[in-house]
Structure formats: structure tokens, C-alpha cells
């Protein structure tokens, strides 16, 4: 007889979340857009860590990648241009129990949102900030962004972008109180997933710079890296990212990098001969702003009133 034995049993968690529990609306990104891979990686991480959807928030600014919260079946806040990080910090300041993911782009983060970017890094609140870097303003149809390569023709610079491109990885490593910086590529889903997982596990502000393909407008910018993997430098370390040997073999150039070595991280981030990927910095000793903003959150209304009255009494005459 086929079938289950009478005494067969299965232990199922009272609530077990499947991928479906995190899948929101159908993603409307272009076919082949790197954003699809990032979305799939985040949904898997949520499932693997069994994050309750009602305890998970995706926050974004404006841009193609900022459609992210619509495609997650969690709480979400599709904010204003450049304002993803202050909204995310606000969420974390009062609800430290929530898992916060930030989706931002090279225009959203590095241009209009640059001031907020600096301070979000300095606040070091526990969240994952994903910078989708396609080197262009895609949603508004191909204007020069801070990371556009010089010479690349855009609608705002038809003869080619003029200024040197901003390096978000190196810039973040220079901000005060930085605690986690990583770089990854969307066309290697295993590395992408491992990087985002490590970022999620880090307690603090985890900045992940994702080289994201935009077949619509900047289709060829990462082509040389894809066709010649020796132009990518795979960083590994016991405190960094370690992949299966089958995946590691895809990277002919590898280097050991200790994520505690801030100076070497900066040197790697600035390399122009090849693209280093992996965890550049991980410093769990940095102070977290939410440790201060959440003081007293657990007090009852009566206790708060009593404390307020006590403070005001100090000024009584
Ligand atoms: Fe993706 Fe580019 Fe299309 Fe935007 S324009 S959805 S970034 S491929």
C-alpha cells in the first residue's frame, strides 16, 4: 500500500511563511531589469528568516527601484524623491521591532537624497539600505545621474556626461559612524543573495551598493564585467562572504579581505582596474541611534505623565 503511515506526523510552525506571503503586485519593471533579481532575493531572505510580513516594512523614494514596496506583501512606504532614508529612520526610531528594508537608486540616494544618505549612515539604525545603481535616471527616461560614466550620452548631456562619476561605495566608507558597506552584482544571484543576507544579519545600518542592469537605457555598461569575469574581484573572508566552490569558480580573481580593515576597504572601493565585490566593512561596535530614541517606549501613559510632571516641577517657582 502506498500512502502515509498511520503514526506519521509533521511538525509545522503555528505560522509558516512561504514565498507567496511576501509576493505583492506583479512587478512592472522592464524584462531583464536587474531589479527583479533583487526583489526575488529579498523575498527569499524574508522567507528563510520567517519574518512576519506585518513586522516588515519596505521604504523607498522615487525611481524605478522605488517601486519595490508595491511588489512586497509587507508594509511599505513609497515616499518622496530622496526621502527614503529619513522615513526609514523615523519608522525605526519608534518601532525598533520592525524589519526595515530601504530601496533607493543612484539618483534618489546620491543626488537629491545625498544629505539624508550621510545622516542615515551616521545614525546607524538597524536596517538594510539597497542602492540600485543603474547609472541613470530610468523612470524619467535617461537623464544623467551622479553615477553616469563620463562620455555616456543621455537626454540631459547629449554629447556625453561631463563630470567624473560618483563612487557610492567609497563615499559611504567615508561617512561618520559607518558600520556596514558591501557591493554586489545583480547578475550573480548567489552573491547577491549572500550579500543581502549578511546585510540583514548585521545589527546596524547596512549599505549595499548593487550594480544593477538597466537593459532599457544603460544596457551595455556592465557588459564588459559580465563577459569578462576577471574584471570582477571576489572578496572573501570568514567574516565576509563565502560562496560554494562551484560559484567561487566563476570568479578567476579573488582576494582575502578582512571587513574590519577600514583602510583596505577604502583602497578596494576606489580600485578602477577591476570591480571588488563582497563585504568591504563590517564594524559591529558602532553606536546605534535607535538605542537612544527608543528609551522609555515601553512606559505606560501614566508613567510618562508622571515623568513629565516631575521634569516640569524642576522649573516651578
Ligand atoms: Fe529597469 Fe531600466 Fe526599465 Fe527602469 S528603465 S525598469 S531600471 S530596465
GROMACS .gro file of C-alpha atoms and ligand atoms in nm:
model
  325
    1UNK     CA    1   0.000   0.000   0.000
    2UNK     CA    2   0.123   0.345  -0.087
    3UNK     CA    3   0.049   0.641   0.136
    4UNK     CA    4   0.140   0.771   0.479
    5UNK     CA    5   0.179   0.553   0.785
    6UNK     CA    6  -0.090   0.594   1.048
    7UNK     CA    7   0.157   0.725   1.305
    8UNK     CA    8   0.317   0.970   1.059
    9UNK     CA    9   0.328   1.330   1.181
   10UNK     CA   10   0.475   1.657   1.067
   11UNK     CA   11   0.580   1.942   1.292
   12UNK     CA   12   0.456   2.264   1.138
   13UNK     CA   13   0.520   2.601   1.295
   14UNK     CA   14   0.197   2.769   1.408
   15UNK     CA   15   0.267   3.024   1.136
   16UNK     CA   16   0.493   2.929   0.850
   17UNK     CA   17   0.552   3.187   0.577
   18UNK     CA   18   0.609   3.081   0.220
   19UNK     CA   19   0.740   3.296  -0.065
   20UNK     CA   20   0.381   3.371  -0.161
   21UNK     CA   21   0.334   3.551   0.170
   22UNK     CA   22   0.583   3.816   0.056
   23UNK     CA   23   0.479   3.846  -0.308
   24UNK     CA   24   0.290   4.168  -0.374
   25UNK     CA   25   0.174   4.303  -0.709
   26UNK     CA   26   0.320   4.185  -1.039
   27UNK     CA   27   0.647   4.370  -1.090
   28UNK     CA   28   0.619   4.614  -1.378
   29UNK     CA   29   0.992   4.660  -1.432
   30UNK     CA   30   1.118   4.604  -1.788
   31UNK     CA   31   1.206   4.246  -1.888
   32UNK     CA   32   1.567   4.176  -1.795
   33UNK     CA   33   1.582   4.461  -1.541
   34UNK     CA   34   1.815   4.378  -1.253
   35UNK     CA   35   1.552   4.490  -1.003
   36UNK     CA   36   1.365   4.161  -1.048
   37UNK     CA   37   1.661   3.966  -0.907
   38UNK     CA   38   1.692   4.190  -0.603
   39UNK     CA   39   1.321   4.153  -0.530
   40UNK     CA   40   1.347   3.773  -0.551
   41UNK     CA   41   1.649   3.774  -0.318
   42UNK     CA   42   1.474   3.987  -0.055
   43UNK     CA   43   1.161   3.771  -0.067
   44UNK     CA   44   1.373   3.461  -0.012
   45UNK     CA   45   1.557   3.620   0.281
   46UNK     CA   46   1.224   3.715   0.439
   47UNK     CA   47   1.102   3.357   0.393
   48UNK     CA   48   1.426   3.198   0.517
   49UNK     CA   49   1.423   3.415   0.829
   50UNK     CA   50   1.046   3.373   0.871
   51UNK     CA   51   0.994   3.747   0.903
   52UNK     CA   52   0.629   3.814   0.981
   53UNK     CA   53   0.501   4.029   0.692
   54UNK     CA   54   0.326   4.259   0.939
   55UNK     CA   55   0.662   4.318   1.110
   56UNK     CA   56   0.841   4.403   0.786
   57UNK     CA   57   0.848   4.743   0.616
   58UNK     CA   58   0.990   4.837   0.276
   59UNK     CA   59   1.059   5.207   0.232
   60UNK     CA   60   1.157   5.380  -0.090
   61UNK     CA   61   1.197   5.717  -0.255
   62UNK     CA   62   1.127   5.780  -0.624
   63UNK     CA   63   1.265   5.597  -0.925
   64UNK     CA   64   1.231   5.259  -1.094
   65UNK     CA   65   1.372   5.071  -0.795
   66UNK     CA   66   1.148   5.266  -0.562
   67UNK     CA   67   0.851   5.067  -0.693
   68UNK     CA   68   0.991   4.796  -0.464
   69UNK     CA   69   0.737   4.828  -0.176
   70UNK     CA   70   0.447   4.768  -0.419
   71UNK     CA   71   0.586   4.426  -0.507
   72UNK     CA   72   0.628   4.308  -0.147
   73UNK     CA   73   0.328   4.189   0.053
   74UNK     CA   74   0.452   4.365   0.365
   75UNK     CA   75   0.400   4.714   0.497
   76UNK     CA   76   0.550   4.972   0.266
   77UNK     CA   77   0.606   5.345   0.225
   78UNK     CA   78   0.668   5.477  -0.127
   79UNK     CA   79   0.794   5.817  -0.026
   80UNK     CA   80   0.921   6.135  -0.184
   81UNK     CA   81   1.225   6.176  -0.403
   82UNK     CA   82   1.541   6.131  -0.197
   83UNK     CA   83   1.349   6.085   0.127
   84UNK     CA   84   1.354   5.708   0.171
   85UNK     CA   85   1.616   5.710   0.444
   86UNK     CA   86   1.465   5.969   0.681
   87UNK     CA   87   1.130   5.788   0.656
   88UNK     CA   88   1.301   5.457   0.733
   89UNK     CA   89   1.487   5.614   1.026
   90UNK     CA   90   1.156   5.751   1.154
   91UNK     CA   91   1.000   5.405   1.139
   92UNK     CA   92   1.293   5.252   1.322
   93UNK     CA   93   1.307   5.529   1.582
   94UNK     CA   94   0.963   5.439   1.717
   95UNK     CA   95   0.930   5.076   1.608
   96UNK     CA   96   1.267   4.907   1.663
   97UNK     CA   97   1.089   4.570   1.644
   98UNK     CA   98   1.023   4.607   1.270
   99UNK     CA   99   1.247   4.473   0.994
  100UNK     CA  100   1.321   4.767   0.766
  101UNK     CA  101   1.439   4.746   0.404
  102UNK     CA  102   1.518   5.058   0.202
  103UNK     CA  103   1.513   5.064  -0.179
  104UNK     CA  104   1.680   5.362  -0.340
  105UNK     CA  105   1.852   5.443  -0.668
  106UNK     CA  106   2.163   5.629  -0.775
  107UNK     CA  107   1.959   5.942  -0.848
  108UNK     CA  108   1.735   5.913  -0.544
  109UNK     CA  109   2.017   5.844  -0.297
  110UNK     CA  110   2.326   6.013  -0.438
  111UNK     CA  111   2.173   6.332  -0.574
  112UNK     CA  112   1.859   6.477  -0.414
  113UNK     CA  113   1.885   6.239  -0.118
  114UNK     CA  114   2.257   6.278  -0.053
  115UNK     CA  115   2.215   6.474   0.270
  116UNK     CA  116   1.982   6.210   0.411
  117UNK     CA  117   2.219   5.934   0.299
  118UNK     CA  118   2.508   6.081   0.501
  119UNK     CA  119   2.300   6.112   0.816
  120UNK     CA  120   2.130   5.774   0.783
  121UNK     CA  121   2.476   5.618   0.777
  122UNK     CA  122   2.575   5.827   1.080
  123UNK     CA  123   2.255   5.736   1.270
  124UNK     CA  124   2.341   5.369   1.211
  125UNK     CA  125   1.989   5.240   1.272
  126UNK     CA  126   1.929   4.870   1.214
  127UNK     CA  127   1.809   4.835   0.854
  128UNK     CA  128   1.924   4.728   0.509
  129UNK     CA  129   1.964   5.007   0.253
  130UNK     CA  130   1.990   4.879  -0.104
  131UNK     CA  131   2.128   5.118  -0.362
  132UNK     CA  132   2.016   5.002  -0.707
  133UNK     CA  133   2.281   5.160  -0.928
  134UNK     CA  134   2.197   5.156  -1.299
  135UNK     CA  135   2.398   5.474  -1.369
  136UNK     CA  136   2.094   5.664  -1.500
  137UNK     CA  137   1.757   5.817  -1.414
  138UNK     CA  138   1.546   5.538  -1.568
  139UNK     CA  139   1.194   5.628  -1.456
  140UNK     CA  140   1.215   5.974  -1.611
  141UNK     CA  141   1.376   5.827  -1.923
  142UNK     CA  142   1.750   5.865  -1.928
  143UNK     CA  143   1.890   6.173  -1.760
  144UNK     CA  144   2.247   6.187  -1.627
  145UNK     CA  145   2.271   6.067  -1.267
  146UNK     CA  146   2.564   6.115  -1.026
  147UNK     CA  147   2.698   5.771  -1.122
  148UNK     CA  148   2.673   5.809  -1.502
  149UNK     CA  149   3.009   5.743  -1.666
  150UNK     CA  150   3.174   6.042  -1.834
  151UNK     CA  151   3.108   6.038  -2.206
  152UNK     CA  152   2.784   5.839  -2.177
  153UNK     CA  153   2.517   6.015  -2.385
  154UNK     CA  154   2.196   6.098  -2.204
  155UNK     CA  155   1.898   6.325  -2.261
  156UNK     CA  156   2.049   6.592  -2.039
  157UNK     CA  157   2.402   6.550  -2.182
  158UNK     CA  158   2.351   6.453  -2.548
  159UNK     CA  159   2.725   6.490  -2.614
  160UNK     CA  160   2.813   6.275  -2.315
  161UNK     CA  161   2.816   6.315  -1.937
  162UNK     CA  162   3.090   6.553  -1.829
  163UNK     CA  163   3.181   6.501  -1.464
  164UNK     CA  164   3.362   6.203  -1.309
  165UNK     CA  165   3.110   5.954  -1.173
  166UNK     CA  166   3.045   5.938  -0.800
  167UNK     CA  167   3.157   5.620  -0.626
  168UNK     CA  168   2.880   5.539  -0.370
  169UNK     CA  169   3.077   5.256  -0.205
  170UNK     CA  170   3.381   5.473  -0.142
  171UNK     CA  171   3.168   5.770  -0.038
  172UNK     CA  172   2.977   5.567   0.222
  173UNK     CA  173   3.302   5.434   0.366
  174UNK     CA  174   3.398   5.794   0.436
  175UNK     CA  175   3.085   5.885   0.634
  176UNK     CA  176   3.099   5.916   1.011
  177UNK     CA  177   2.988   5.612   1.212
  178UNK     CA  178   2.966   5.384   0.909
  179UNK     CA  179   2.917   5.024   1.019
  180UNK     CA  180   2.850   4.804   0.714
  181UNK     CA  181   2.928   4.852   0.346
  182UNK     CA  182   2.905   4.589   0.073
  183UNK     CA  183   2.900   4.577  -0.304
  184UNK     CA  184   2.737   4.315  -0.524
  185UNK     CA  185   2.618   4.249  -0.879
  186UNK     CA  186   2.264   4.160  -0.981
  187UNK     CA  187   2.374   3.909  -1.245
  188UNK     CA  188   2.514   3.668  -0.989
  189UNK     CA  189   2.205   3.578  -0.780
  190UNK     CA  190   2.404   3.368  -0.534
  191UNK     CA  191   2.642   3.652  -0.448
  192UNK     CA  192   2.353   3.898  -0.443
  193UNK     CA  193   2.156   3.680  -0.202
  194UNK     CA  194   2.456   3.612   0.025
  195UNK     CA  195   2.539   3.983   0.041
  196UNK     CA  196   2.186   4.089   0.128
  197UNK     CA  197   2.160   3.810   0.385
  198UNK     CA  198   2.482   3.929   0.553
  199UNK     CA  199   2.349   4.285   0.545
  200UNK     CA  200   2.026   4.171   0.709
  201UNK     CA  201   2.215   3.987   0.982
  202UNK     CA  202   2.429   4.290   1.067
  203UNK     CA  203   2.292   4.494   1.357
  204UNK     CA  204   2.317   4.848   1.226
  205UNK     CA  205   2.279   5.041   0.901
  206UNK     CA  206   2.382   4.805   0.623
  207UNK     CA  207   2.456   4.980   0.295
  208UNK     CA  208   2.459   4.753  -0.009
  209UNK     CA  209   2.569   4.901  -0.341
  210UNK     CA  210   2.413   4.686  -0.615
  211UNK     CA  211   2.541   4.712  -0.970
  212UNK     CA  212   2.203   4.690  -1.141
  213UNK     CA  213   2.146   4.632  -1.510
  214UNK     CA  214   1.903   4.855  -1.695
  215UNK     CA  215   1.859   4.697  -2.039
  216UNK     CA  216   1.632   4.983  -2.139
  217UNK     CA  217   1.881   5.272  -2.109
  218UNK     CA  218   2.224   5.158  -1.995
  219UNK     CA  219   2.224   4.807  -2.135
  220UNK     CA  220   2.594   4.790  -2.209
  221UNK     CA  221   2.751   4.948  -1.901
  222UNK     CA  222   2.810   4.619  -1.718
  223UNK     CA  223   2.858   4.412  -2.034
  224UNK     CA  224   3.237   4.405  -2.004
  225UNK     CA  225   3.210   4.278  -1.644
  226UNK     CA  226   2.965   4.007  -1.747
  227UNK     CA  227   3.162   3.891  -2.048
  228UNK     CA  228   3.499   3.903  -1.873
  229UNK     CA  229   3.460   3.787  -1.509
  230UNK     CA  230   3.830   3.854  -1.449
  231UNK     CA  231   3.730   4.221  -1.423
  232UNK     CA  232   3.543   4.139  -1.102
  233UNK     CA  233   3.743   4.088  -0.781
  234UNK     CA  234   3.566   3.849  -0.546
  235UNK     CA  235   3.644   3.939  -0.182
  236UNK     CA  236   3.626   3.660   0.070
  237UNK     CA  237   3.688   3.617   0.440
  238UNK     CA  238   3.546   3.415   0.726
  239UNK     CA  239   3.367   3.735   0.840
  240UNK     CA  240   3.275   3.826   0.485
  241UNK     CA  241   3.104   3.630   0.213
  242UNK     CA  242   3.190   3.273   0.137
  243UNK     CA  243   3.021   3.100  -0.153
  244UNK     CA  244   3.009   2.739  -0.264
  245UNK     CA  245   3.318   2.632  -0.459
  246UNK     CA  246   3.107   2.595  -0.777
  247UNK     CA  247   3.011   2.962  -0.758
  248UNK     CA  248   3.356   3.077  -0.647
  249UNK     CA  249   3.499   2.922  -0.961
  250UNK     CA  250   3.311   3.182  -1.164
  251UNK     CA  251   3.546   3.448  -1.027
  252UNK     CA  252   3.901   3.397  -1.153
  253UNK     CA  253   4.023   3.690  -0.944
  254UNK     CA  254   3.982   3.653  -0.570
  255UNK     CA  255   4.130   3.827  -0.268
  256UNK     CA  256   4.110   3.786   0.107
  257UNK     CA  257   3.975   4.099   0.273
  258UNK     CA  258   3.906   4.136   0.644
  259UNK     CA  259   3.592   4.355   0.675
  260UNK     CA  260   3.739   4.511   0.991
  261UNK     CA  261   4.015   4.673   0.784
  262UNK     CA  262   3.866   5.014   0.703
  263UNK     CA  263   4.174   5.144   0.519
  264UNK     CA  264   4.193   4.844   0.291
  265UNK     CA  265   3.816   4.870   0.232
  266UNK     CA  266   3.863   5.225   0.106
  267UNK     CA  267   4.151   5.125  -0.117
  268UNK     CA  268   3.943   4.840  -0.263
  269UNK     CA  269   3.636   5.060  -0.313
  270UNK     CA  270   3.846   5.304  -0.516
  271UNK     CA  271   4.003   5.045  -0.745
  272UNK     CA  272   3.937   5.118  -1.108
  273UNK     CA  273   4.118   4.827  -1.274
  274UNK     CA  274   3.855   4.582  -1.153
  275UNK     CA  275   3.533   4.579  -0.951
  276UNK     CA  276   3.575   4.440  -0.597
  277UNK     CA  277   3.255   4.276  -0.467
  278UNK     CA  278   3.174   4.145  -0.121
  279UNK     CA  279   3.166   4.290   0.228
  280UNK     CA  280   3.409   4.579   0.247
  281UNK     CA  281   3.336   4.691   0.602
  282UNK     CA  282   3.161   4.537   0.899
  283UNK     CA  283   3.202   4.712   1.232
  284UNK     CA  284   2.950   4.596   1.495
  285UNK     CA  285   3.096   4.827   1.761
  286UNK     CA  286   2.941   5.148   1.622
  287UNK     CA  287   2.666   5.313   1.833
  288UNK     CA  288   2.306   5.281   1.712
  289UNK     CA  289   2.083   5.586   1.730
  290UNK     CA  290   1.774   5.375   1.799
  291UNK     CA  291   1.926   5.270   2.131
  292UNK     CA  292   1.859   5.630   2.238
  293UNK     CA  293   1.536   5.708   2.050
  294UNK     CA  294   1.359   5.407   2.194
  295UNK     CA  295   1.433   5.483   2.557
  296UNK     CA  296   1.108   5.487   2.751
  297UNK     CA  297   0.893   5.347   2.470
  298UNK     CA  298   0.776   5.069   2.696
  299UNK     CA  299   0.650   5.312   2.965
  300UNK     CA  300   0.277   5.338   3.026
  301UNK     CA  301   0.090   5.665   2.963
  302UNK     CA  302   0.068   5.720   3.341
  303UNK     CA  303   0.441   5.670   3.386
  304UNK     CA  304   0.514   5.914   3.106
  305UNK     CA  305   0.282   6.175   3.254
  306UNK     CA  306   0.440   6.129   3.592
  307UNK     CA  307   0.789   6.171   3.444
  308UNK     CA  308   0.683   6.479   3.252
  309UNK     CA  309   0.533   6.638   3.560
  310UNK     CA  310   0.848   6.562   3.755
  311UNK     CA  311   1.061   6.736   3.491
  312UNK     CA  312   0.831   7.038   3.475
  313UNK     CA  313   0.831   7.064   3.857
  314UNK     CA  314   1.203   7.139   3.838
  315UNK     CA  315   1.114   7.475   3.683
  316UNK     CA  316   0.835   7.561   3.929
  317UNK     CA  317   0.887   7.887   4.116
  318LIG    FE1  318   1.469   4.863  -1.501
  318LIG    FE2  319   1.579   5.044  -1.660
  318LIG    FE3  320   1.336   4.952  -1.713
  318LIG    FE4  321   1.378   5.112  -1.506
  318LIG     S1  322   1.403   5.166  -1.720
  318LIG     S2  323   1.253   4.927  -1.507
  318LIG     S3  324   1.579   5.046  -1.434
  318LIG     S4  325   1.526   4.834  -1.715
   0.00000   0.00000   0.00000
